[in-house]
Amino acid sequence: QVQLVESGGGLVQAGGSLRLSCAASGGTFINYAVGWFRQAPGKEREFVSGISTGGGTSYADSVKGRFTISRDNPKNTVYLQMNSLKPEDTAVYYCAARFYGTHTQAAFYRNWGQGTQVTVSS
């Protein structure tokens, strides 16, 4: 099974940018679709963005036009570029992997990273 490690979180002012990375090991990365999810305190984990094995992308409405997902298969890494950050983007961000296509529901992913905290100050 693939193991995932997120990095790149931190504290940023509203309007700023961060780039999250999701590094994979222990599996054939090109066979996995990857999703980014986030969970704020007291809220359910929600879908943010996903990228399929073929590079097709999807986004939650709340981040469209501000976030960009990409993958670098030789580096076994998926990135989430986050621009124009807002305080409501504050959450722990997780990446997750599954075979075949992406899915917007967390229950359909078996492999998860430990999460990285993103805090956006107003």
Short mmCIF file of N, CA, C and O in Angstrom, two decimals:
data_model
loop_
_atom_site.label_atom_id
_atom_site.label_comp_id
_atom_site.label_asym_id
_atom_site.label_seq_id
_atom_site.Cartn_x
_atom_site.Cartn_y
_atom_site.Cartn_z
N GLN A 1 0.84 -1.19 0.00
CA GLN A 1 0.00 0.00 0.00
C GLN A 1 0.87 1.25 0.00
O GLN A 1 1.96 1.25 0.54
N VAL A 2 0.35 2.28 -0.58
CA VAL A 2 1.11 3.51 -0.65
C VAL A 2 1.02 4.26 0.68
O VAL A 2 0.00 4.26 1.36
N GLN A 3 2.13 4.88 1.07
CA GLN A 3 2.18 5.74 2.26
C GLN A 3 2.29 7.19 1.80
O GLN A 3 2.99 7.48 0.82
N LEU A 4 1.61 8.08 2.50
CA LEU A 4 1.54 9.48 2.10
C LEU A 4 2.04 10.39 3.22
O LEU A 4 1.72 10.16 4.40
N VAL A 5 2.80 11.41 2.85
CA VAL A 5 3.28 12.39 3.82
C VAL A 5 3.03 13.79 3.26
O VAL A 5 3.55 14.13 2.18
N GLU A 6 2.26 14.60 3.99
CA GLU A 6 1.99 15.97 3.58
C GLU A 6 3.02 16.91 4.19
O GLU A 6 3.56 16.65 5.27
N SER A 7 3.26 18.00 3.50
CA SER A 7 4.12 19.06 4.01
C SER A 7 3.73 20.38 3.36
O SER A 7 2.96 20.39 2.39
N GLY A 8 4.25 21.47 3.92
CA GLY A 8 4.03 22.78 3.31
C GLY A 8 3.03 23.66 4.01
O GLY A 8 2.82 24.80 3.62
N GLY A 9 2.38 23.14 5.05
CA GLY A 9 1.44 23.96 5.78
C GLY A 9 2.14 25.04 6.59
O GLY A 9 3.37 25.07 6.69
N GLY A 10 1.36 25.94 7.15
CA GLY A 10 1.93 27.00 7.97
C GLY A 10 0.93 28.10 8.23
O GLY A 10 -0.27 27.94 7.98
N LEU A 11 1.45 29.21 8.72
CA LEU A 11 0.64 30.39 9.03
C LEU A 11 0.87 31.43 7.95
O LEU A 11 2.01 31.77 7.62
N VAL A 12 -0.22 31.96 7.41
CA VAL A 12 -0.12 32.94 6.34
C VAL A 12 -1.23 33.97 6.51
O VAL A 12 -2.29 33.65 7.08
N GLN A 13 -0.99 35.18 6.07
CA GLN A 13 -2.02 36.21 6.13
C GLN A 13 -3.02 36.02 5.01
O GLN A 13 -2.71 35.45 3.96
N ALA A 14 -4.22 36.52 5.22
CA ALA A 14 -5.25 36.47 4.18
C ALA A 14 -4.71 37.12 2.90
O ALA A 14 -4.05 38.16 2.95
N GLY A 15 -5.00 36.47 1.79
CA GLY A 15 -4.49 36.94 0.51
C GLY A 15 -3.18 36.30 0.10
O GLY A 15 -2.75 36.45 -1.05
N GLY A 16 -2.56 35.61 1.03
CA GLY A 16 -1.28 34.97 0.75
C GLY A 16 -1.42 33.63 0.08
O GLY A 16 -2.52 33.19 -0.27
N SER A 17 -0.27 32.96 -0.09
CA SER A 17 -0.23 31.69 -0.80
C SER A 17 0.58 30.66 -0.02
O SER A 17 1.48 31.01 0.75
N LEU A 18 0.25 29.40 -0.24
CA LEU A 18 1.01 28.27 0.26
C LEU A 18 0.96 27.18 -0.80
O LEU A 18 -0.02 27.09 -1.56
N ARG A 19 1.99 26.34 -0.81
CA ARG A 19 1.96 25.16 -1.66
C ARG A 19 2.14 23.93 -0.79
O ARG A 19 3.17 23.78 -0.13
N LEU A 20 1.14 23.08 -0.80
CA LEU A 20 1.21 21.82 -0.06
C LEU A 20 1.76 20.73 -0.97
O LEU A 20 1.49 20.72 -2.17
N SER A 21 2.50 19.81 -0.37
CA SER A 21 3.01 18.66 -1.09
C SER A 21 2.52 17.39 -0.43
O SER A 21 2.37 17.32 0.79
N CYS A 22 2.29 16.39 -1.25
CA CYS A 22 1.90 15.06 -0.78
C CYS A 22 2.86 14.08 -1.43
O CYS A 22 2.76 13.80 -2.63
N ALA A 23 3.80 13.57 -0.64
CA ALA A 23 4.80 12.65 -1.15
C ALA A 23 4.39 11.21 -0.88
O ALA A 23 4.01 10.87 0.25
N ALA A 24 4.45 10.38 -1.90
CA ALA A 24 4.01 9.00 -1.81
C ALA A 24 5.20 8.05 -1.86
O ALA A 24 6.20 8.31 -2.53
N SER A 25 5.06 6.94 -1.16
CA SER A 25 6.08 5.88 -1.20
C SER A 25 5.40 4.54 -0.98
O SER A 25 4.28 4.47 -0.46
N GLY A 26 6.08 3.48 -1.41
CA GLY A 26 5.60 2.14 -1.12
C GLY A 26 4.56 1.60 -2.08
O GLY A 26 4.00 0.54 -1.81
N GLY A 27 4.30 2.31 -3.16
CA GLY A 27 3.32 1.83 -4.12
C GLY A 27 3.63 2.35 -5.50
O GLY A 27 4.53 3.17 -5.67
N THR A 28 2.89 1.89 -6.47
CA THR A 28 3.06 2.38 -7.83
C THR A 28 2.21 3.63 -7.98
O THR A 28 1.00 3.55 -8.24
N PHE A 29 2.85 4.76 -7.81
CA PHE A 29 2.14 6.03 -7.66
C PHE A 29 1.24 6.35 -8.85
O PHE A 29 0.14 6.89 -8.68
N ILE A 30 1.68 5.99 -10.05
CA ILE A 30 0.92 6.36 -11.24
C ILE A 30 -0.45 5.65 -11.27
O ILE A 30 -1.33 6.05 -12.02
N ASN A 31 -0.62 4.62 -10.47
CA ASN A 31 -1.89 3.90 -10.43
C ASN A 31 -2.91 4.50 -9.49
O ASN A 31 -4.03 4.00 -9.39
N TYR A 32 -2.51 5.54 -8.77
CA TYR A 32 -3.36 6.11 -7.75
C TYR A 32 -3.89 7.49 -8.15
O TYR A 32 -3.14 8.36 -8.61
N ALA A 33 -5.18 7.68 -7.92
CA ALA A 33 -5.74 9.02 -7.93
C ALA A 33 -5.55 9.61 -6.53
O ALA A 33 -5.52 8.87 -5.54
N VAL A 34 -5.41 10.91 -6.46
CA VAL A 34 -5.13 11.56 -5.18
C VAL A 34 -6.13 12.68 -4.93
O VAL A 34 -6.44 13.46 -5.82
N GLY A 35 -6.60 12.73 -3.71
CA GLY A 35 -7.49 13.80 -3.32
C GLY A 35 -6.92 14.58 -2.15
O GLY A 35 -6.18 14.04 -1.32
N TRP A 36 -7.24 15.86 -2.12
CA TRP A 36 -6.93 16.70 -0.95
C TRP A 36 -8.24 16.97 -0.22
O TRP A 36 -9.25 17.33 -0.84
N PHE A 37 -8.20 16.79 1.09
CA PHE A 37 -9.33 17.08 1.96
C PHE A 37 -8.87 18.02 3.06
O PHE A 37 -7.67 18.15 3.31
N ARG A 38 -9.82 18.63 3.72
CA ARG A 38 -9.47 19.47 4.87
C ARG A 38 -10.52 19.31 5.95
O ARG A 38 -11.68 18.98 5.68
N GLN A 39 -10.08 19.55 7.18
CA GLN A 39 -10.99 19.44 8.31
C GLN A 39 -10.69 20.56 9.29
O GLN A 39 -9.57 20.64 9.83
N ALA A 40 -11.68 21.40 9.49
CA ALA A 40 -11.58 22.48 10.47
C ALA A 40 -12.15 21.98 11.80
O ALA A 40 -12.95 21.04 11.82
N PRO A 41 -11.77 22.60 12.91
CA PRO A 41 -12.27 22.18 14.21
C PRO A 41 -13.80 22.18 14.26
O PRO A 41 -14.43 23.15 13.86
N GLY A 42 -14.35 21.07 14.72
CA GLY A 42 -15.79 20.97 14.86
C GLY A 42 -16.55 20.74 13.57
O GLY A 42 -17.78 20.71 13.57
N LYS A 43 -15.81 20.55 12.48
CA LYS A 43 -16.46 20.33 11.18
C LYS A 43 -16.06 18.98 10.61
O LYS A 43 -15.05 18.40 10.99
N GLU A 44 -16.85 18.52 9.65
CA GLU A 44 -16.53 17.27 8.99
C GLU A 44 -15.41 17.49 7.96
O GLU A 44 -15.19 18.60 7.47
N ARG A 45 -14.74 16.39 7.67
CA ARG A 45 -13.71 16.44 6.64
C ARG A 45 -14.38 16.69 5.29
O ARG A 45 -15.36 16.02 4.95
N GLU A 46 -13.84 17.63 4.52
CA GLU A 46 -14.46 17.98 3.26
C GLU A 46 -13.46 17.89 2.11
O GLU A 46 -12.26 18.14 2.27
N PHE A 47 -13.99 17.56 0.95
CA PHE A 47 -13.20 17.47 -0.27
C PHE A 47 -12.76 18.85 -0.71
O PHE A 47 -13.56 19.80 -0.69
N VAL A 48 -11.51 18.95 -1.12
CA VAL A 48 -10.97 20.21 -1.63
C VAL A 48 -10.66 20.10 -3.12
O VAL A 48 -11.11 20.91 -3.92
N SER A 49 -9.90 19.07 -3.48
CA SER A 49 -9.48 18.92 -4.86
C SER A 49 -9.02 17.50 -5.10
O SER A 49 -8.62 16.81 -4.16
N GLY A 50 -9.05 17.07 -6.36
CA GLY A 50 -8.58 15.75 -6.70
C GLY A 50 -7.92 15.73 -8.06
O GLY A 50 -8.21 16.58 -8.91
N ILE A 51 -7.05 14.74 -8.25
CA ILE A 51 -6.39 14.58 -9.54
C ILE A 51 -6.34 13.08 -9.86
O ILE A 51 -5.95 12.26 -9.03
N SER A 52 -6.77 12.75 -11.06
CA SER A 52 -6.84 11.36 -11.47
C SER A 52 -5.49 10.86 -11.95
O SER A 52 -4.53 11.62 -12.07
N THR A 53 -5.43 9.56 -12.25
CA THR A 53 -4.19 9.00 -12.77
C THR A 53 -3.83 9.63 -14.11
O THR A 53 -2.65 9.75 -14.44
N GLY A 54 -4.81 10.07 -14.86
CA GLY A 54 -4.56 10.68 -16.16
C GLY A 54 -4.35 12.18 -16.10
O GLY A 54 -4.12 12.81 -17.13
N GLY A 55 -4.44 12.75 -14.91
CA GLY A 55 -4.22 14.18 -14.75
C GLY A 55 -5.47 15.03 -14.75
O GLY A 55 -5.39 16.26 -14.64
N GLY A 56 -6.64 14.40 -14.85
CA GLY A 56 -7.87 15.15 -14.75
C GLY A 56 -8.05 15.72 -13.36
O GLY A 56 -7.71 15.06 -12.37
N THR A 57 -8.56 16.93 -13.26
CA THR A 57 -8.66 17.60 -11.97
C THR A 57 -10.09 17.97 -11.63
O THR A 57 -10.95 18.14 -12.51
N SER A 58 -10.35 18.10 -10.34
CA SER A 58 -11.65 18.55 -9.86
C SER A 58 -11.43 19.38 -8.60
O SER A 58 -10.43 19.21 -7.89
N TYR A 59 -12.38 20.28 -8.35
CA TYR A 59 -12.25 21.21 -7.23
C TYR A 59 -13.60 21.44 -6.56
O TYR A 59 -14.64 21.43 -7.21
N ALA A 60 -13.54 21.69 -5.27
CA ALA A 60 -14.72 22.15 -4.56
C ALA A 60 -15.02 23.58 -5.03
O ALA A 60 -14.11 24.34 -5.37
N ASP A 61 -16.29 23.93 -5.03
CA ASP A 61 -16.66 25.28 -5.48
C ASP A 61 -15.96 26.36 -4.66
O ASP A 61 -15.63 27.43 -5.18
N SER A 62 -15.75 26.09 -3.39
CA SER A 62 -15.18 27.09 -2.50
C SER A 62 -13.73 27.45 -2.83
O SER A 62 -13.23 28.48 -2.37
N VAL A 63 -13.06 26.61 -3.61
CA VAL A 63 -11.64 26.86 -3.92
C VAL A 63 -11.37 27.06 -5.40
O VAL A 63 -10.23 27.36 -5.78
N LYS A 64 -12.38 26.88 -6.22
CA LYS A 64 -12.19 27.05 -7.67
C LYS A 64 -11.65 28.43 -7.99
O LYS A 64 -12.12 29.43 -7.46
N GLY A 65 -10.65 28.45 -8.86
CA GLY A 65 -10.05 29.72 -9.25
C GLY A 65 -8.95 30.19 -8.30
O GLY A 65 -8.22 31.14 -8.63
N ARG A 66 -8.84 29.56 -7.14
CA ARG A 66 -7.80 29.95 -6.17
C ARG A 66 -6.78 28.85 -5.94
O ARG A 66 -5.61 29.13 -5.72
N PHE A 67 -7.22 27.59 -6.00
CA PHE A 67 -6.34 26.45 -5.75
C PHE A 67 -6.08 25.72 -7.06
O PHE A 67 -6.96 25.63 -7.93
N THR A 68 -4.87 25.16 -7.17
CA THR A 68 -4.51 24.35 -8.34
C THR A 68 -3.82 23.08 -7.88
O THR A 68 -2.84 23.15 -7.12
N ILE A 69 -4.32 21.95 -8.34
CA ILE A 69 -3.71 20.67 -8.01
C ILE A 69 -2.89 20.20 -9.21
O ILE A 69 -3.26 20.43 -10.36
N SER A 70 -1.78 19.54 -8.93
CA SER A 70 -0.94 19.00 -9.99
C SER A 70 -0.20 17.78 -9.45
O SER A 70 -0.13 17.58 -8.23
N ARG A 71 0.32 16.98 -10.35
CA ARG A 71 1.09 15.82 -9.91
C ARG A 71 2.37 15.70 -10.73
O ARG A 71 2.38 16.04 -11.92
N ASP A 72 3.41 15.22 -10.07
CA ASP A 72 4.70 14.96 -10.69
C ASP A 72 4.99 13.49 -10.46
O ASP A 72 5.50 13.10 -9.41
N ASN A 73 4.63 12.67 -11.43
CA ASN A 73 4.75 11.22 -11.24
C ASN A 73 6.19 10.75 -11.01
O ASN A 73 6.42 9.88 -10.16
N PRO A 74 7.18 11.26 -11.74
CA PRO A 74 8.56 10.81 -11.45
C PRO A 74 8.99 11.09 -10.02
O PRO A 74 9.83 10.37 -9.47
N LYS A 75 8.41 12.14 -9.42
CA LYS A 75 8.75 12.47 -8.03
C LYS A 75 7.77 11.88 -7.03
O LYS A 75 7.90 12.12 -5.83
N ASN A 76 6.77 11.15 -7.53
CA ASN A 76 5.76 10.55 -6.65
C ASN A 76 5.12 11.59 -5.73
O ASN A 76 4.91 11.34 -4.53
N THR A 77 4.81 12.73 -6.28
CA THR A 77 4.33 13.84 -5.46
C THR A 77 3.14 14.53 -6.13
O THR A 77 3.13 14.71 -7.36
N VAL A 78 2.18 14.90 -5.31
CA VAL A 78 1.05 15.74 -5.74
C VAL A 78 1.14 17.05 -4.98
O VAL A 78 1.46 17.08 -3.78
N TYR A 79 0.85 18.13 -5.68
CA TYR A 79 0.93 19.46 -5.09
C TYR A 79 -0.44 20.11 -5.05
O TYR A 79 -1.29 19.84 -5.90
N LEU A 80 -0.63 20.98 -4.07
CA LEU A 80 -1.82 21.83 -4.03
C LEU A 80 -1.34 23.26 -3.85
O LEU A 80 -0.89 23.63 -2.76
N GLN A 81 -1.40 24.02 -4.92
CA GLN A 81 -1.04 25.43 -4.86
C GLN A 81 -2.27 26.21 -4.42
O GLN A 81 -3.31 26.16 -5.07
N MET A 82 -2.14 26.94 -3.33
CA MET A 82 -3.27 27.66 -2.74
C MET A 82 -2.96 29.15 -2.77
O MET A 82 -2.01 29.60 -2.12
N ASN A 83 -3.73 29.89 -3.53
CA ASN A 83 -3.56 31.34 -3.66
C ASN A 83 -4.78 32.05 -3.09
O ASN A 83 -5.83 31.44 -2.90
N SER A 84 -4.63 33.34 -2.86
CA SER A 84 -5.73 34.17 -2.35
C SER A 84 -6.40 33.51 -1.15
O SER A 84 -7.63 33.40 -1.08
N LEU A 85 -5.59 33.08 -0.22
CA LEU A 85 -6.12 32.34 0.93
C LEU A 85 -7.01 33.23 1.79
O LEU A 85 -6.78 34.44 1.94
N LYS A 86 -8.02 32.59 2.38
CA LYS A 86 -8.99 33.26 3.23
C LYS A 86 -8.97 32.63 4.61
O LYS A 86 -8.61 31.45 4.74
N PRO A 87 -9.41 33.35 5.63
CA PRO A 87 -9.45 32.74 6.97
C PRO A 87 -10.27 31.46 7.01
O PRO A 87 -9.93 30.54 7.77
N GLU A 88 -11.30 31.36 6.19
CA GLU A 88 -12.12 30.14 6.18
C GLU A 88 -11.41 28.95 5.55
O GLU A 88 -11.94 27.84 5.57
N ASP A 89 -10.24 29.14 4.99
CA ASP A 89 -9.44 28.02 4.50
C ASP A 89 -8.63 27.37 5.62
O ASP A 89 -7.99 26.34 5.40
N THR A 90 -8.67 27.95 6.81
CA THR A 90 -7.94 27.40 7.94
C THR A 90 -8.46 26.01 8.28
O THR A 90 -9.66 25.81 8.49
N ALA A 91 -7.55 25.03 8.31
CA ALA A 91 -7.93 23.64 8.57
C ALA A 91 -6.66 22.79 8.56
O ALA A 91 -5.59 23.25 8.19
N VAL A 92 -6.83 21.55 8.96
CA VAL A 92 -5.80 20.54 8.71
C VAL A 92 -6.08 19.95 7.33
O VAL A 92 -7.22 19.54 7.05
N TYR A 93 -5.07 19.94 6.49
CA TYR A 93 -5.21 19.44 5.12
C TYR A 93 -4.59 18.05 5.03
O TYR A 93 -3.45 17.82 5.48
N TYR A 94 -5.35 17.15 4.44
CA TYR A 94 -4.93 15.77 4.27
C TYR A 94 -4.91 15.41 2.79
O TYR A 94 -5.79 15.83 2.04
N CYS A 95 -3.94 14.58 2.41
CA CYS A 95 -4.04 13.97 1.09
C CYS A 95 -4.39 12.51 1.26
O CYS A 95 -4.09 11.90 2.30
N ALA A 96 -5.04 11.96 0.26
CA ALA A 96 -5.51 10.59 0.29
C ALA A 96 -5.40 10.00 -1.10
O ALA A 96 -5.49 10.73 -2.10
N ALA A 97 -5.22 8.69 -1.18
CA ALA A 97 -5.03 8.04 -2.46
C ALA A 97 -5.97 6.85 -2.60
O ALA A 97 -6.32 6.20 -1.61
N ARG A 98 -6.36 6.60 -3.84
CA ARG A 98 -7.19 5.45 -4.13
C ARG A 98 -6.94 5.06 -5.58
O ARG A 98 -6.50 5.87 -6.40
N PHE A 99 -7.23 3.78 -5.88
CA PHE A 99 -7.13 3.33 -7.26
C PHE A 99 -8.24 3.96 -8.09
O PHE A 99 -9.27 4.38 -7.57
N TYR A 100 -8.01 4.02 -9.37
CA TYR A 100 -8.98 4.52 -10.34
C TYR A 100 -9.18 6.01 -10.17
O TYR A 100 -8.25 6.75 -9.99
N GLY A 101 -10.37 6.50 -10.22
CA GLY A 101 -10.59 7.93 -10.23
C GLY A 101 -10.72 8.53 -8.85
O GLY A 101 -10.79 7.83 -7.85
N THR A 102 -10.75 9.85 -8.84
CA THR A 102 -10.94 10.54 -7.58
C THR A 102 -12.40 10.43 -7.14
O THR A 102 -13.27 10.06 -7.92
N HIS A 103 -12.62 10.76 -5.89
CA HIS A 103 -13.98 10.75 -5.34
C HIS A 103 -14.07 11.89 -4.34
O HIS A 103 -13.09 12.22 -3.67
N THR A 104 -15.24 12.49 -4.23
CA THR A 104 -15.38 13.61 -3.31
C THR A 104 -15.67 13.18 -1.88
O THR A 104 -15.69 14.02 -0.98
N GLN A 105 -15.93 11.91 -1.67
CA GLN A 105 -16.24 11.44 -0.32
C GLN A 105 -15.03 10.74 0.30
O GLN A 105 -14.45 9.83 -0.30
N ALA A 106 -14.68 11.16 1.50
CA ALA A 106 -13.50 10.64 2.18
C ALA A 106 -13.56 9.14 2.41
O ALA A 106 -12.53 8.46 2.42
N ALA A 107 -14.75 8.60 2.58
CA ALA A 107 -14.91 7.17 2.89
C ALA A 107 -14.40 6.27 1.77
O ALA A 107 -14.14 5.08 2.00
N PHE A 108 -14.25 6.80 0.58
CA PHE A 108 -13.82 6.00 -0.56
C PHE A 108 -12.29 5.93 -0.69
O PHE A 108 -11.78 5.36 -1.64
N TYR A 109 -11.57 6.55 0.23
CA TYR A 109 -10.11 6.52 0.20
C TYR A 109 -9.60 5.66 1.35
O TYR A 109 -10.03 5.81 2.49
N ARG A 110 -8.65 4.78 1.04
CA ARG A 110 -8.09 3.90 2.07
C ARG A 110 -6.77 4.40 2.62
O ARG A 110 -6.39 4.08 3.73
N ASN A 111 -6.06 5.17 1.84
CA ASN A 111 -4.70 5.58 2.22
C ASN A 111 -4.69 7.09 2.51
O ASN A 111 -5.08 7.88 1.66
N TRP A 112 -4.23 7.42 3.70
CA TRP A 112 -4.24 8.81 4.15
C TRP A 112 -2.89 9.22 4.73
O TRP A 112 -2.19 8.41 5.35
N GLY A 113 -2.57 10.50 4.56
CA GLY A 113 -1.43 11.07 5.24
C GLY A 113 -1.81 11.54 6.63
O GLY A 113 -2.98 11.42 7.05
N GLN A 114 -0.86 12.10 7.36
CA GLN A 114 -1.09 12.51 8.75
C GLN A 114 -1.67 13.91 8.85
O GLN A 114 -2.12 14.32 9.91
N GLY A 115 -1.63 14.67 7.76
CA GLY A 115 -2.20 16.01 7.74
C GLY A 115 -1.16 17.08 7.99
O GLY A 115 -0.12 16.86 8.62
N THR A 116 -1.45 18.28 7.48
CA THR A 116 -0.61 19.45 7.71
C THR A 116 -1.52 20.64 8.00
O THR A 116 -2.53 20.83 7.32
N GLN A 117 -1.16 21.41 9.01
CA GLN A 117 -2.01 22.52 9.44
C GLN A 117 -1.81 23.75 8.56
O GLN A 117 -0.67 24.16 8.32
N VAL A 118 -2.91 24.32 8.12
CA VAL A 118 -2.90 25.59 7.41
C VAL A 118 -3.72 26.58 8.22
O VAL A 118 -4.88 26.32 8.54
N THR A 119 -3.11 27.70 8.57
CA THR A 119 -3.80 28.74 9.33
C THR A 119 -3.68 30.05 8.57
O THR A 119 -2.59 30.49 8.25
N VAL A 120 -4.83 30.64 8.30
CA VAL A 120 -4.88 31.91 7.57
C VAL A 120 -5.41 32.98 8.51
O VAL A 120 -6.54 32.89 8.99
N SER A 121 -4.60 33.98 8.77
CA SER A 121 -5.00 35.05 9.68
C SER A 121 -5.63 36.20 8.90
O SER A 121 -5.27 36.47 7.76
N SER A 122 -6.56 36.87 9.56
CA SER A 122 -7.27 37.97 8.89
C SER A 122 -6.57 39.30 9.11
O SER A 122 -5.64 39.41 9.88
#
